[in-house]
Short mmCIF file of C-alpha atoms in Angstrom, two decimals:
data_model
loop_
_atom_site.label_atom_id
_atom_site.label_comp_id
_atom_site.label_asym_id
_atom_site.label_seq_id
_atom_site.Cartn_x
_atom_site.Cartn_y
_atom_site.Cartn_z
CA MET A 1 91.09 136.88 104.65
CA LYS A 2 90.51 136.69 100.91
CA GLN A 3 87.45 134.87 99.61
CA ALA A 4 88.23 131.76 97.57
CA GLY A 5 87.61 132.05 93.85
CA PHE A 6 85.89 129.58 91.54
CA PHE A 7 89.05 127.77 90.51
CA ASP A 8 91.11 128.03 93.72
CA VAL A 9 90.18 124.54 94.91
CA GLU A 10 90.91 122.97 91.52
CA GLU A 11 94.27 124.74 91.32
CA ARG A 12 95.20 123.60 94.83
CA ILE A 13 94.31 119.98 94.01
CA ALA A 14 96.37 120.19 90.82
CA ARG A 15 99.38 121.49 92.80
CA LEU A 16 98.99 118.67 95.34
CA SER A 17 98.79 116.11 92.54
CA VAL A 18 102.08 117.33 91.11
CA LEU A 19 103.67 116.87 94.55
CA ASP A 20 102.29 113.29 94.74
CA ASP A 21 99.68 113.87 97.42
CA GLN A 22 99.64 111.12 100.07
CA LEU A 23 95.84 110.84 100.01
CA GLU A 24 95.91 110.16 96.27
CA ALA A 25 98.60 107.53 96.79
CA PHE A 26 96.47 105.93 99.52
CA SER A 27 93.45 105.90 97.19
CA ARG A 28 95.47 104.23 94.44
CA THR A 29 96.85 101.63 96.86
CA VAL A 30 93.66 100.59 98.67
CA ASP A 31 90.83 99.05 96.65
CA PHE A 32 87.84 100.36 98.59
CA GLU A 33 85.36 98.48 96.38
CA VAL A 34 86.31 95.31 98.30
CA PHE A 35 84.44 96.73 101.31
CA ARG A 36 81.18 97.55 99.44
CA PRO A 37 79.37 94.19 99.94
CA ASP A 38 80.09 94.15 103.67
CA LEU A 39 79.06 97.79 104.07
CA GLU A 40 75.78 97.28 102.21
CA LYS A 41 75.03 94.18 104.26
CA ALA A 42 75.83 95.91 107.57
CA LEU A 43 73.85 99.05 106.78
CA ALA A 44 70.80 97.22 105.40
CA TYR A 45 69.27 100.21 103.62
CA SER A 46 65.56 99.97 102.84
CA ASP A 47 64.39 99.52 99.26
CA GLY A 48 63.02 103.07 99.13
CA SER A 49 59.40 102.04 98.66
CA LYS A 50 58.28 104.32 101.51
CA GLY A 51 59.87 107.35 99.90
CA GLY A 52 62.32 109.75 101.45
CA ARG A 53 65.78 110.84 100.49
CA PRO A 54 67.97 108.19 98.88
CA PRO A 55 70.77 107.04 101.18
CA PHE A 56 74.35 108.15 100.74
CA ASP A 57 76.67 105.74 98.98
CA PRO A 58 78.07 103.52 101.76
CA LEU A 59 81.50 103.49 100.14
CA LEU A 60 81.58 107.28 100.07
CA MET A 61 80.74 107.37 103.78
CA PHE A 62 83.47 104.81 104.48
CA ARG A 63 86.14 106.73 102.55
CA THR A 64 85.30 110.18 103.95
CA PRO A 65 87.23 109.96 107.27
CA TRP A 66 90.43 109.28 105.35
CA GLY A 67 89.87 112.19 103.00
CA CYS A 68 89.72 109.86 100.00
CA VAL A 69 86.54 111.25 98.55
CA PRO A 70 86.50 110.95 94.81
#
């Protein structure tokens, strides 16, 4: 199996975009920002005053299972 090059992923995404990728169409159709307030309320992240790694963006975590990562 050939190792992927630096631009292989970008070229594949460009080819999928030309073919009107269904995931891109889904991302354009659904406004995920509508879910942000409910996600932030449900997750109740701390303010970060105790240190540690900053939390992942809740919207990113919500979109990931559908493959709609920006």
